[in-house]
């Protein structure tokens, strides 16, 4: 592979005249102003964050954000700037302001009662723990070696949050000693039925199942979705949900059974088929750097969705796969579909393959063009970030 | 599903004081300045575009862009602004300036010789045709019903570019009448060996196979990759490659055989497995709106990669699948991998599944964490754009 551009334009630098240099100098000046605008905006949003924290207001208010974006789009359009450009730039700036708001968050619960995170030294446990600390709670961690002192760690707890690997969740919940009657028992496992049953069995007080739909690497909970499966005594669970909202999260109430069925498709099946594709490429001895080089943004992203899996914890993914009780049935059905398509390809049944395709198009309906637009916009952003000099 | 935030903070608007309103008014002012900066920058980059066009310089110069970004990152850092924020904002602005440069492009070829696009009314044909027109070429289209007048359409052509569906490419190339001896014959099919053979057989003059690695919806060719498979007489093909470079494209020279093998993995296998997943969801009668609601950005993107397929042309995808000669063999191997994993799941072989995972991790090597970072950054951008009020 060679980048072939160079050989046509070796003379570029020579022919650059004062004209172009003058234009570039003026772009430099405008970009300096841009840095200045970004700096001042960051100072102002930090002040808003501090104000919100003092007044116990949520970090993220969807209506305010939507309103602000609509107003700015209108102003941009009036000035001849593409409103989509203005919105993209503002959203990117807003991410920064959400994640850099260093002001402490206010507390919705009783700060005299400690928060205990079971598995608090794990990645998600540490992530959530840091938010409790920033809101002023006393945080206690109950990890592998702490079970001997569990009763004293749990004394007077206002919340016990279970954040351990899926395969240990139910067993560890069952091991919990008696909790204060009004203490919330909650978990953050990516399946919800079994942990909820275990929590309801071990604790007679308030119980709620949570599934944070994000990884432990987030710097801010703004706009992050948390699925909430009610267990018992919603009224007493309320401060915890309010706390998540103060941190910026968006809560979605779901039935545990519904949630788990959806997750088998959303998580377990996708992980397994991505894993299969990665192992398939390995068996092919495919030259990954060649695949990357020849991939347009869309294929590069598809390869990334497979490859990213293998930079993460095998235990985590294998546990998600193993915990999905319906997976063998789903896999069997997926293989049937694949076999059907395989037959079409082998027997060159072009018309039938088009019919299969059209059947799925009808099922996806309006969502297909919506997903095409959404992913198209994201691919344009991926393309923005591309540097053909390095890959 | 309900968004639960509302019920905790109904009183928000009441407690907003002059303080917060004042801060928000000042953010408004800063955003007005931002609109102004964007307007002025767009005017300057348009002037640069016009200057480059006059001087026949390429629209996109990777070194200049890299240099500019490095300088701006440094300035941002000095001012206390996250350099990554500055770079993201600038790259987004640059996209706009590339695609809005309305100035006509200069021509690298002989404007007295017409460019003929076979299939010029198709999506990609129209897209490429518009660039030739903007550079001042006389564009002729040879479409389905034009074969009767093909000899007159092709008279004196400097370039004949074949842009028809894969399954017709070779047959239509074979139908071409004699071309002027120095006319370039080129194609833009996503496979390269067979079309190249067909072109070399029908025309004794310069031949080159191109594979534009982008869709017909691009507004600018800046940074878009075009794979180039040389056929015959590279010297006389040169102006066409130079022309692509003037439009901003990045050329990658590849051997046709290599290219096609990579594309079987990059395109055909991915399309087929995505199609299989879509049909699988259809057979499950999965509630797509529920899946979307419960999907974090990563799963939403995975669903989008499947769903977007079904908003596009079944013929196009089925033809890519059918044209991949090695696909049956690849599919068989993929199914073997899937069966192996299926067995692990059914027989609860957790340790072995982790070993399978680790094997693929070793194969992906350093690329896995790189892809995790790259896709992580893209997912943060997807999250920026998220509006939990609407989905």
CSV table of N, CA and C in Angstrom, one decimal, chain A residues 2 5 17 19 24 28 31-33 39-41 51 60 63-64 72 75 81-82 88 91-92 95-96 167 213 222-223 245 251 253-254 258 265-267 269-271 277 280-281 284 286 288 290 293-294 296 298-300 302 305 308-310 319 322 330 333 335 337 339 348 350 357-358 360-361 363 374-375 383-384 388, chain B residues 2 5 17 19 24 28 31-33 39-41 51 60 63-64 72 75 81-82 88 91-92 95-96 167 213 222-223 245 251 253-254 258 265-267 269-271 277 280-281 283-284 286 288 290 293-294 296 298-300 302 305 308-310 314 319 322 330 333 335 339 348 350 357-358 360-361 363 374-375 383-384 388:
chain,number,residue,atom,x,y,z
A,2,UNK,N,0.5,2.2,-0.8
A,2,UNK,CA,1.1,3.5,-0.8
A,2,UNK,C,0.1,4.6,-0.8
A,5,UNK,N,-0.9,10.2,-3.2
A,5,UNK,CA,-1.1,11.7,-3.4
A,5,UNK,C,0.2,12.4,-3.7
A,17,UNK,N,1.5,31.1,-2.3
A,17,UNK,CA,1.9,32.5,-2.3
A,17,UNK,C,1.4,33.3,-1.1
A,19,UNK,N,-1.0,35.3,-0.9
A,19,UNK,CA,-2.4,35.2,-0.8
A,19,UNK,C,-2.9,34.1,0.2
A,24,UNK,N,-4.6,31.9,5.5
A,24,UNK,CA,-4.3,30.9,6.6
A,24,UNK,C,-4.0,31.6,7.9
A,28,UNK,N,-6.0,31.3,11.4
A,28,UNK,CA,-5.4,31.1,12.7
A,28,UNK,C,-6.0,32.1,13.7
A,31,UNK,N,-9.4,30.9,14.8
A,31,UNK,CA,-9.3,29.8,15.7
A,31,UNK,C,-8.8,30.2,17.1
A,32,UNK,N,-8.0,31.2,17.2
A,32,UNK,CA,-7.6,31.8,18.5
A,32,UNK,C,-8.9,32.3,19.2
A,33,UNK,N,-9.8,32.9,18.5
A,33,UNK,CA,-11.0,33.4,19.0
A,33,UNK,C,-11.9,32.2,19.5
A,39,UNK,N,-13.0,28.7,26.2
A,39,UNK,CA,-12.6,28.9,27.6
A,39,UNK,C,-13.7,29.6,28.4
A,40,UNK,N,-14.2,30.7,27.8
A,40,UNK,CA,-15.2,31.5,28.6
A,40,UNK,C,-16.5,30.7,28.8
A,41,UNK,N,-16.8,29.9,27.8
A,41,UNK,CA,-18.1,29.1,27.9
A,41,UNK,C,-17.9,28.1,29.0
A,51,UNK,N,-23.9,26.3,40.8
A,51,UNK,CA,-25.2,26.8,41.3
A,51,UNK,C,-26.2,25.7,41.4
A,60,UNK,N,-28.4,17.4,34.6
A,60,UNK,CA,-28.8,17.3,33.2
A,60,UNK,C,-30.3,17.5,33.1
A,63,UNK,N,-35.1,19.1,28.8
A,63,UNK,CA,-35.9,20.1,28.2
A,63,UNK,C,-35.0,21.4,28.0
A,64,UNK,N,-34.2,21.7,29.0
A,64,UNK,CA,-33.4,22.9,28.9
A,64,UNK,C,-32.4,22.7,27.7
A,72,UNK,N,-30.2,27.9,19.4
A,72,UNK,CA,-28.9,28.1,18.7
A,72,UNK,C,-28.9,27.7,17.3
A,75,UNK,N,-30.4,30.6,15.4
A,75,UNK,CA,-29.5,31.7,15.3
A,75,UNK,C,-28.4,31.4,14.2
A,81,UNK,N,-25.0,29.8,8.9
A,81,UNK,CA,-24.2,28.6,9.3
A,81,UNK,C,-25.2,27.4,9.4
A,82,UNK,N,-24.7,26.3,8.9
A,82,UNK,CA,-25.5,25.1,8.9
A,82,UNK,C,-26.0,24.7,10.4
A,88,UNK,N,-23.9,20.1,16.4
A,88,UNK,CA,-22.9,19.1,16.7
A,88,UNK,C,-21.8,19.7,17.5
A,91,UNK,N,-23.1,20.2,21.1
A,91,UNK,CA,-23.2,19.0,21.9
A,91,UNK,C,-21.9,18.5,22.3
A,92,UNK,N,-20.9,18.7,21.4
A,92,UNK,CA,-19.5,18.2,21.8
A,92,UNK,C,-19.0,19.1,23.0
A,95,UNK,N,-20.7,18.0,26.2
A,95,UNK,CA,-20.2,16.8,26.9
A,95,UNK,C,-19.0,17.2,27.8
A,96,UNK,N,-18.2,18.1,27.3
A,96,UNK,CA,-17.1,18.5,28.1
A,96,UNK,C,-17.5,19.2,29.4
A,167,UNK,N,-21.9,-14.0,37.8
A,167,UNK,CA,-22.0,-15.4,38.3
A,167,UNK,C,-22.0,-15.5,39.8
A,213,UNK,N,-26.9,1.3,32.1
A,213,UNK,CA,-26.6,0.9,30.7
A,213,UNK,C,-25.4,1.6,30.2
A,222,UNK,N,-24.4,12.1,33.0
A,222,UNK,CA,-25.4,12.9,32.3
A,222,UNK,C,-25.9,12.1,31.1
A,223,UNK,N,-27.2,12.0,31.0
A,223,UNK,CA,-27.8,11.3,29.9
A,223,UNK,C,-27.6,9.8,29.9
A,245,UNK,N,-30.6,10.7,39.5
A,245,UNK,CA,-31.1,11.8,38.7
A,245,UNK,C,-30.3,13.1,38.9
A,251,UNK,N,-33.7,7.6,34.1
A,251,UNK,CA,-34.2,6.3,34.6
A,251,UNK,C,-35.3,5.8,33.7
A,253,UNK,N,-38.1,2.7,33.9
A,253,UNK,CA,-38.7,1.7,34.7
A,253,UNK,C,-39.0,0.5,33.8
A,254,UNK,N,-38.6,-0.7,34.1
A,254,UNK,CA,-38.9,-1.9,33.3
A,254,UNK,C,-39.3,-3.0,34.2
A,258,UNK,N,-39.2,-8.7,31.3
A,258,UNK,CA,-39.1,-8.0,30.0
A,258,UNK,C,-37.6,-7.6,29.8
A,265,UNK,N,-31.2,-10.7,23.8
A,265,UNK,CA,-30.9,-10.4,22.4
A,265,UNK,C,-29.9,-9.3,22.3
A,266,UNK,N,-30.0,-8.2,23.2
A,266,UNK,CA,-29.2,-7.1,23.1
A,266,UNK,C,-27.7,-7.4,23.4
A,267,UNK,N,-27.6,-8.1,24.5
A,267,UNK,CA,-26.2,-8.4,25.0
A,267,UNK,C,-25.7,-9.7,24.6
A,269,UNK,N,-26.6,-12.5,22.8
A,269,UNK,CA,-26.5,-12.9,21.4
A,269,UNK,C,-25.5,-12.1,20.6
A,270,UNK,N,-25.5,-10.8,20.8
A,270,UNK,CA,-24.5,-9.9,20.1
A,270,UNK,C,-23.1,-10.2,20.5
A,271,UNK,N,-22.9,-10.4,21.8
A,271,UNK,CA,-21.5,-10.7,22.2
A,271,UNK,C,-21.1,-12.0,21.6
A,277,UNK,N,-17.3,-14.0,15.2
A,277,UNK,CA,-16.7,-13.4,14.1
A,277,UNK,C,-15.2,-13.2,14.3
A,280,UNK,N,-13.5,-16.4,14.0
A,280,UNK,CA,-13.5,-16.8,12.5
A,280,UNK,C,-12.4,-16.1,11.8
A,281,UNK,N,-12.2,-14.8,12.1
A,281,UNK,CA,-11.1,-14.0,11.4
A,281,UNK,C,-9.7,-14.6,11.8
A,284,UNK,N,-9.1,-17.7,9.9
A,284,UNK,CA,-8.8,-17.4,8.5
A,284,UNK,C,-7.3,-16.9,8.4
A,286,UNK,N,-6.6,-13.9,8.8
A,286,UNK,CA,-6.9,-12.7,8.0
A,286,UNK,C,-5.8,-11.6,8.4
A,288,UNK,N,-5.2,-8.4,9.5
A,288,UNK,CA,-6.1,-7.4,10.1
A,288,UNK,C,-5.6,-6.0,9.6
A,290,UNK,N,-4.4,-5.2,6.8
A,290,UNK,CA,-4.9,-5.0,5.4
A,290,UNK,C,-6.4,-4.7,5.4
A,293,UNK,N,-7.0,-1.2,6.4
A,293,UNK,CA,-6.5,-0.2,5.4
A,293,UNK,C,-7.6,-0.1,4.3
A,294,UNK,N,-8.2,-1.2,4.0
A,294,UNK,CA,-9.2,-1.2,2.9
A,294,UNK,C,-10.6,-1.0,3.4
A,296,UNK,N,-13.7,1.2,4.5
A,296,UNK,CA,-14.3,2.5,4.6
A,296,UNK,C,-14.8,2.6,6.1
A,298,UNK,N,-17.6,2.6,7.5
A,298,UNK,CA,-18.6,1.7,7.9
A,298,UNK,C,-18.0,0.3,8.3
A,299,UNK,N,-17.1,-0.2,7.4
A,299,UNK,CA,-16.5,-1.5,7.7
A,299,UNK,C,-15.5,-1.4,8.8
A,300,UNK,N,-14.8,-0.3,8.9
A,300,UNK,CA,-13.9,-0.1,10.0
A,300,UNK,C,-14.7,-0.2,11.3
A,302,UNK,N,-17.5,-1.8,11.8
A,302,UNK,CA,-18.0,-3.1,12.0
A,302,UNK,C,-16.8,-4.0,12.6
A,305,UNK,N,-16.3,-3.1,16.2
A,305,UNK,CA,-17.3,-3.6,17.1
A,305,UNK,C,-17.0,-5.1,17.5
A,308,UNK,N,-13.1,-4.6,19.5
A,308,UNK,CA,-13.1,-4.0,20.9
A,308,UNK,C,-13.4,-5.0,22.0
A,309,UNK,N,-14.2,-6.0,21.6
A,309,UNK,CA,-14.6,-7.1,22.6
A,309,UNK,C,-13.3,-7.7,23.2
A,310,UNK,N,-12.3,-7.9,22.3
A,310,UNK,CA,-11.2,-8.7,22.7
A,310,UNK,C,-10.1,-7.9,23.5
A,319,UNK,N,-19.4,-14.4,31.3
A,319,UNK,CA,-20.5,-14.5,32.3
A,319,UNK,C,-21.8,-14.0,31.7
A,322,UNK,N,-23.1,-16.8,29.6
A,322,UNK,CA,-23.5,-18.0,30.4
A,322,UNK,C,-24.8,-17.7,31.2
A,330,UNK,N,-32.0,-19.4,21.4
A,330,UNK,CA,-31.7,-18.4,20.4
A,330,UNK,C,-30.7,-18.7,19.4
A,333,UNK,N,-31.9,-21.0,16.7
A,333,UNK,CA,-32.7,-20.3,15.7
A,333,UNK,C,-31.8,-19.4,14.8
A,335,UNK,N,-28.8,-20.1,14.0
A,335,UNK,CA,-28.1,-21.0,13.1
A,335,UNK,C,-29.0,-21.5,12.0
A,337,UNK,N,-31.3,-19.7,10.7
A,337,UNK,CA,-31.4,-18.6,9.7
A,337,UNK,C,-30.1,-18.6,8.8
A,339,UNK,N,-28.1,-21.0,8.2
A,339,UNK,CA,-28.1,-22.2,7.3
A,339,UNK,C,-29.0,-21.9,6.1
A,348,UNK,N,-27.2,-20.4,-5.4
A,348,UNK,CA,-27.3,-19.2,-6.2
A,348,UNK,C,-28.7,-18.8,-6.4
A,350,UNK,N,-30.7,-16.1,-6.1
A,350,UNK,CA,-30.7,-14.7,-6.0
A,350,UNK,C,-32.1,-14.1,-5.6
A,357,UNK,N,-34.4,-10.8,2.2
A,357,UNK,CA,-34.0,-9.4,2.6
A,357,UNK,C,-35.2,-8.5,2.7
A,358,UNK,N,-36.1,-8.6,1.8
A,358,UNK,CA,-37.3,-7.7,1.8
A,358,UNK,C,-38.2,-8.0,3.0
A,360,UNK,N,-37.2,-9.0,6.0
A,360,UNK,CA,-36.6,-8.3,7.1
A,360,UNK,C,-36.8,-6.8,7.0
A,361,UNK,N,-36.7,-6.2,5.8
A,361,UNK,CA,-37.0,-4.8,5.6
A,361,UNK,C,-38.3,-4.4,6.1
A,363,UNK,N,-40.1,-6.0,8.3
A,363,UNK,CA,-40.1,-6.1,9.8
A,363,UNK,C,-39.5,-4.9,10.4
A,374,UNK,N,-29.1,7.7,11.4
A,374,UNK,CA,-28.4,7.9,12.7
A,374,UNK,C,-27.0,7.4,12.6
A,375,UNK,N,-26.8,6.2,12.0
A,375,UNK,CA,-25.5,5.6,11.9
A,375,UNK,C,-24.7,6.4,10.8
A,383,UNK,N,-15.5,9.7,10.1
A,383,UNK,CA,-14.7,10.2,8.9
A,383,UNK,C,-14.0,11.5,9.3
A,384,UNK,N,-14.7,12.4,10.0
A,384,UNK,CA,-14.1,13.6,10.4
A,384,UNK,C,-12.7,13.4,11.1
A,388,UNK,N,-5.7,9.9,7.2
A,388,UNK,CA,-5.2,8.9,6.3
A,388,UNK,C,-3.7,8.7,6.4
B,2,UNK,N,-41.2,4.6,31.4
B,2,UNK,CA,-41.5,6.0,31.7
B,2,UNK,C,-40.1,6.7,31.9
B,5,UNK,N,-37.5,11.0,35.6
B,5,UNK,CA,-36.9,12.2,36.2
B,5,UNK,C,-37.9,13.2,36.7
B,17,UNK,N,-33.3,31.2,39.9
B,17,UNK,CA,-33.2,32.6,40.4
B,17,UNK,C,-32.5,33.4,39.4
B,19,UNK,N,-29.6,34.7,39.5
B,19,UNK,CA,-28.3,34.1,39.4
B,19,UNK,C,-28.1,33.2,38.2
B,24,UNK,N,-27.0,32.0,32.4
B,24,UNK,CA,-27.5,31.5,31.1
B,24,UNK,C,-27.5,32.6,30.0
B,28,UNK,N,-25.6,32.5,26.5
B,28,UNK,CA,-26.2,32.8,25.2
B,28,UNK,C,-25.3,33.8,24.4
B,31,UNK,N,-22.4,32.0,23.0
B,31,UNK,CA,-22.8,31.2,21.8
B,31,UNK,C,-23.1,32.0,20.6
B,32,UNK,N,-23.5,33.2,20.8
B,32,UNK,CA,-23.6,34.2,19.7
B,32,UNK,C,-22.3,34.4,19.0
B,33,UNK,N,-21.3,34.6,19.9
B,33,UNK,CA,-19.9,34.8,19.4
B,33,UNK,C,-19.4,33.5,18.6
B,39,UNK,N,-19.2,31.6,11.2
B,39,UNK,CA,-19.5,32.3,10.0
B,39,UNK,C,-18.2,32.8,9.3
B,40,UNK,N,-17.4,33.5,10.1
B,40,UNK,CA,-16.2,34.1,9.5
B,40,UNK,C,-15.2,33.0,9.1
B,41,UNK,N,-15.1,31.9,9.9
B,41,UNK,CA,-14.2,30.8,9.5
B,41,UNK,C,-14.6,30.2,8.1
B,51,UNK,N,-9.0,29.7,-4.0
B,51,UNK,CA,-7.6,29.9,-4.3
B,51,UNK,C,-7.0,28.6,-4.8
B,60,UNK,N,-7.7,18.6,-0.3
B,60,UNK,CA,-7.3,18.1,1.0
B,60,UNK,C,-5.9,17.7,1.1
B,63,UNK,N,-1.0,16.6,5.4
B,63,UNK,CA,0.0,17.2,6.3
B,63,UNK,C,-0.4,18.6,6.8
B,64,UNK,N,-1.0,19.4,6.0
B,64,UNK,CA,-1.5,20.7,6.4
B,64,UNK,C,-2.5,20.6,7.5
B,72,UNK,N,-3.4,23.9,17.0
B,72,UNK,CA,-4.6,24.4,17.7
B,72,UNK,C,-4.7,23.6,19.0
B,75,UNK,N,-2.5,25.4,21.4
B,75,UNK,CA,-3.1,26.6,21.9
B,75,UNK,C,-4.2,26.4,22.9
B,81,UNK,N,-8.1,24.6,27.8
B,81,UNK,CA,-9.2,23.9,27.1
B,81,UNK,C,-8.7,22.5,26.7
B,82,UNK,N,-9.5,21.5,26.9
B,82,UNK,CA,-9.1,20.1,26.6
B,82,UNK,C,-8.7,20.1,25.1
B,88,UNK,N,-11.8,17.9,18.2
B,88,UNK,CA,-13.1,17.4,17.7
B,88,UNK,C,-14.0,18.5,17.1
B,91,UNK,N,-12.4,19.5,13.7
B,91,UNK,CA,-12.6,18.5,12.6
B,91,UNK,C,-14.1,18.5,12.1
B,92,UNK,N,-15.0,18.8,13.0
B,92,UNK,CA,-16.4,18.9,12.6
B,92,UNK,C,-16.6,20.1,11.7
B,95,UNK,N,-15.2,19.5,8.2
B,95,UNK,CA,-16.0,18.7,7.4
B,95,UNK,C,-16.9,19.6,6.6
B,96,UNK,N,-17.5,20.6,7.3
B,96,UNK,CA,-18.4,21.5,6.7
B,96,UNK,C,-17.7,22.3,5.6
B,167,UNK,N,-23.4,-7.4,-11.0
B,167,UNK,CA,-23.7,-8.6,-11.8
B,167,UNK,C,-23.7,-8.3,-13.3
B,213,UNK,N,-14.2,3.7,-1.8
B,213,UNK,CA,-14.6,3.1,-0.5
B,213,UNK,C,-15.6,4.0,0.2
B,222,UNK,N,-13.2,14.6,0.1
B,222,UNK,CA,-12.1,14.9,1.0
B,222,UNK,C,-11.9,13.7,2.0
B,223,UNK,N,-10.7,13.2,2.0
B,223,UNK,CA,-10.3,12.1,2.9
B,223,UNK,C,-11.0,10.7,2.5
B,245,UNK,N,-7.4,13.0,-6.8
B,245,UNK,CA,-6.7,13.7,-5.7
B,245,UNK,C,-7.1,15.1,-5.5
B,251,UNK,N,-5.7,7.9,-2.4
B,251,UNK,CA,-5.6,6.7,-3.2
B,251,UNK,C,-4.8,5.6,-2.6
B,253,UNK,N,-3.0,2.0,-3.6
B,253,UNK,CA,-2.8,1.1,-4.7
B,253,UNK,C,-2.8,-0.3,-4.1
B,254,UNK,N,-3.6,-1.2,-4.7
B,254,UNK,CA,-3.7,-2.6,-4.2
B,254,UNK,C,-3.7,-3.6,-5.4
B,258,UNK,N,-5.6,-9.5,-4.0
B,258,UNK,CA,-5.6,-9.1,-2.6
B,258,UNK,C,-6.8,-8.4,-2.2
B,265,UNK,N,-14.1,-10.7,3.0
B,265,UNK,CA,-14.3,-10.7,4.5
B,265,UNK,C,-14.9,-9.4,4.9
B,266,UNK,N,-14.5,-8.3,4.3
B,266,UNK,CA,-14.9,-6.9,4.8
B,266,UNK,C,-16.4,-6.7,4.4
B,267,UNK,N,-16.7,-7.1,3.2
B,267,UNK,CA,-18.1,-6.7,2.7
B,267,UNK,C,-19.0,-7.9,2.8
B,269,UNK,N,-19.0,-11.2,3.8
B,269,UNK,CA,-19.3,-11.9,5.0
B,269,UNK,C,-20.1,-11.0,6.0
B,270,UNK,N,-19.7,-9.8,6.2
B,270,UNK,CA,-20.3,-8.9,7.1
B,270,UNK,C,-21.8,-8.6,6.7
B,271,UNK,N,-22.0,-8.4,5.4
B,271,UNK,CA,-23.4,-8.2,5.0
B,271,UNK,C,-24.2,-9.4,5.2
B,277,UNK,N,-28.7,-11.7,11.1
B,277,UNK,CA,-29.1,-11.2,12.4
B,277,UNK,C,-30.5,-10.5,12.3
B,280,UNK,N,-33.1,-13.1,11.9
B,280,UNK,CA,-33.2,-13.7,13.2
B,280,UNK,C,-34.1,-12.9,14.1
B,281,UNK,N,-33.9,-11.6,14.2
B,281,UNK,CA,-34.7,-10.8,15.0
B,281,UNK,C,-36.2,-10.8,14.5
B,283,UNK,N,-37.7,-13.3,13.0
B,283,UNK,CA,-38.3,-14.6,13.3
B,283,UNK,C,-38.6,-14.6,14.8
B,284,UNK,N,-37.8,-13.9,15.6
B,284,UNK,CA,-38.1,-13.8,17.1
B,284,UNK,C,-39.3,-13.0,17.4
B,286,UNK,N,-39.0,-10.0,17.8
B,286,UNK,CA,-38.5,-9.1,18.8
B,286,UNK,C,-39.1,-7.7,18.7
B,288,UNK,N,-38.7,-4.3,18.5
B,288,UNK,CA,-37.5,-3.4,18.2
B,288,UNK,C,-37.5,-2.1,19.0
B,290,UNK,N,-38.6,-1.7,22.0
B,290,UNK,CA,-38.1,-2.1,23.3
B,290,UNK,C,-36.6,-2.3,23.3
B,293,UNK,N,-34.9,1.1,23.2
B,293,UNK,CA,-35.1,1.8,24.5
B,293,UNK,C,-34.1,1.3,25.5
B,294,UNK,N,-33.8,0.0,25.5
B,294,UNK,CA,-33.0,-0.6,26.5
B,294,UNK,C,-31.5,-0.6,26.1
B,296,UNK,N,-27.9,0.7,25.4
B,296,UNK,CA,-26.9,1.8,25.6
B,296,UNK,C,-26.3,2.1,24.2
B,298,UNK,N,-23.6,1.6,22.7
B,298,UNK,CA,-22.9,0.5,22.0
B,298,UNK,C,-23.9,-0.5,21.4
B,299,UNK,N,-24.9,-0.9,22.1
B,299,UNK,CA,-25.9,-1.8,21.6
B,299,UNK,C,-26.8,-1.2,20.5
B,300,UNK,N,-27.1,0.1,20.8
B,300,UNK,CA,-27.8,0.8,19.8
B,300,UNK,C,-27.1,0.9,18.5
B,302,UNK,N,-24.8,-1.3,17.5
B,302,UNK,CA,-24.8,-2.7,16.9
B,302,UNK,C,-26.1,-3.0,16.2
B,305,UNK,N,-26.2,-1.1,12.9
B,305,UNK,CA,-25.4,-1.7,11.9
B,305,UNK,C,-26.2,-2.8,11.1
B,308,UNK,N,-29.6,-0.7,9.4
B,308,UNK,CA,-29.4,0.2,8.3
B,308,UNK,C,-29.3,-0.5,7.0
B,309,UNK,N,-28.9,-1.8,7.0
B,309,UNK,CA,-28.8,-2.6,5.8
B,309,UNK,C,-30.2,-2.7,5.1
B,310,UNK,N,-31.2,-2.8,6.0
B,310,UNK,CA,-32.6,-3.0,5.4
B,310,UNK,C,-33.3,-1.8,4.9
B,314,UNK,N,-31.8,-4.1,-1.8
B,314,UNK,CA,-31.6,-5.5,-1.6
B,314,UNK,C,-30.7,-6.0,-2.8
B,319,UNK,N,-26.1,-8.7,-4.6
B,319,UNK,CA,-25.1,-8.8,-5.7
B,319,UNK,C,-23.7,-8.9,-5.1
B,322,UNK,N,-23.5,-12.4,-3.8
B,322,UNK,CA,-23.4,-13.4,-4.8
B,322,UNK,C,-22.1,-13.3,-5.6
B,330,UNK,N,-16.1,-19.6,3.2
B,330,UNK,CA,-16.0,-18.8,4.4
B,330,UNK,C,-17.2,-19.0,5.3
B,333,UNK,N,-16.9,-22.1,7.3
B,333,UNK,CA,-15.9,-22.0,8.4
B,333,UNK,C,-16.5,-21.1,9.5
B,335,UNK,N,-19.7,-21.0,10.3
B,335,UNK,CA,-20.6,-21.9,10.9
B,335,UNK,C,-20.0,-22.9,11.9
B,339,UNK,N,-20.8,-23.2,15.7
B,339,UNK,CA,-21.2,-24.5,16.3
B,339,UNK,C,-20.3,-24.8,17.5
B,348,UNK,N,-22.0,-25.7,29.1
B,348,UNK,CA,-21.6,-24.9,30.2
B,348,UNK,C,-20.1,-25.0,30.4
B,350,UNK,N,-17.4,-23.1,30.7
B,350,UNK,CA,-17.0,-21.7,30.9
B,350,UNK,C,-15.5,-21.5,30.7
B,357,UNK,N,-11.9,-17.1,23.8
B,357,UNK,CA,-11.9,-15.7,23.8
B,357,UNK,C,-10.4,-15.2,23.9
B,358,UNK,N,-9.6,-15.8,24.7
B,358,UNK,CA,-8.2,-15.3,24.9
B,358,UNK,C,-7.4,-15.6,23.6
B,360,UNK,N,-8.6,-15.4,20.5
B,360,UNK,CA,-8.9,-14.3,19.6
B,360,UNK,C,-8.2,-13.0,20.1
B,361,UNK,N,-8.2,-12.8,21.4
B,361,UNK,CA,-7.5,-11.6,21.9
B,361,UNK,C,-6.1,-11.5,21.5
B,363,UNK,N,-4.8,-13.0,18.9
B,363,UNK,CA,-4.7,-12.7,17.4
B,363,UNK,C,-4.9,-11.2,17.2
B,374,UNK,N,-10.9,3.7,19.7
B,374,UNK,CA,-11.5,4.4,18.6
B,374,UNK,C,-13.0,4.4,18.6
B,375,UNK,N,-13.6,3.2,18.9
B,375,UNK,CA,-15.0,3.1,19.0
B,375,UNK,C,-15.6,3.7,20.2
B,383,UNK,N,-23.3,9.4,22.1
B,383,UNK,CA,-24.0,9.8,23.3
B,383,UNK,C,-24.2,11.3,23.3
B,384,UNK,N,-23.3,12.1,22.9
B,384,UNK,CA,-23.5,13.5,22.8
B,384,UNK,C,-24.8,13.8,22.1
B,388,UNK,N,-32.7,11.8,25.2
B,388,UNK,CA,-33.5,10.8,25.9
B,388,UNK,C,-35.0,11.2,25.9
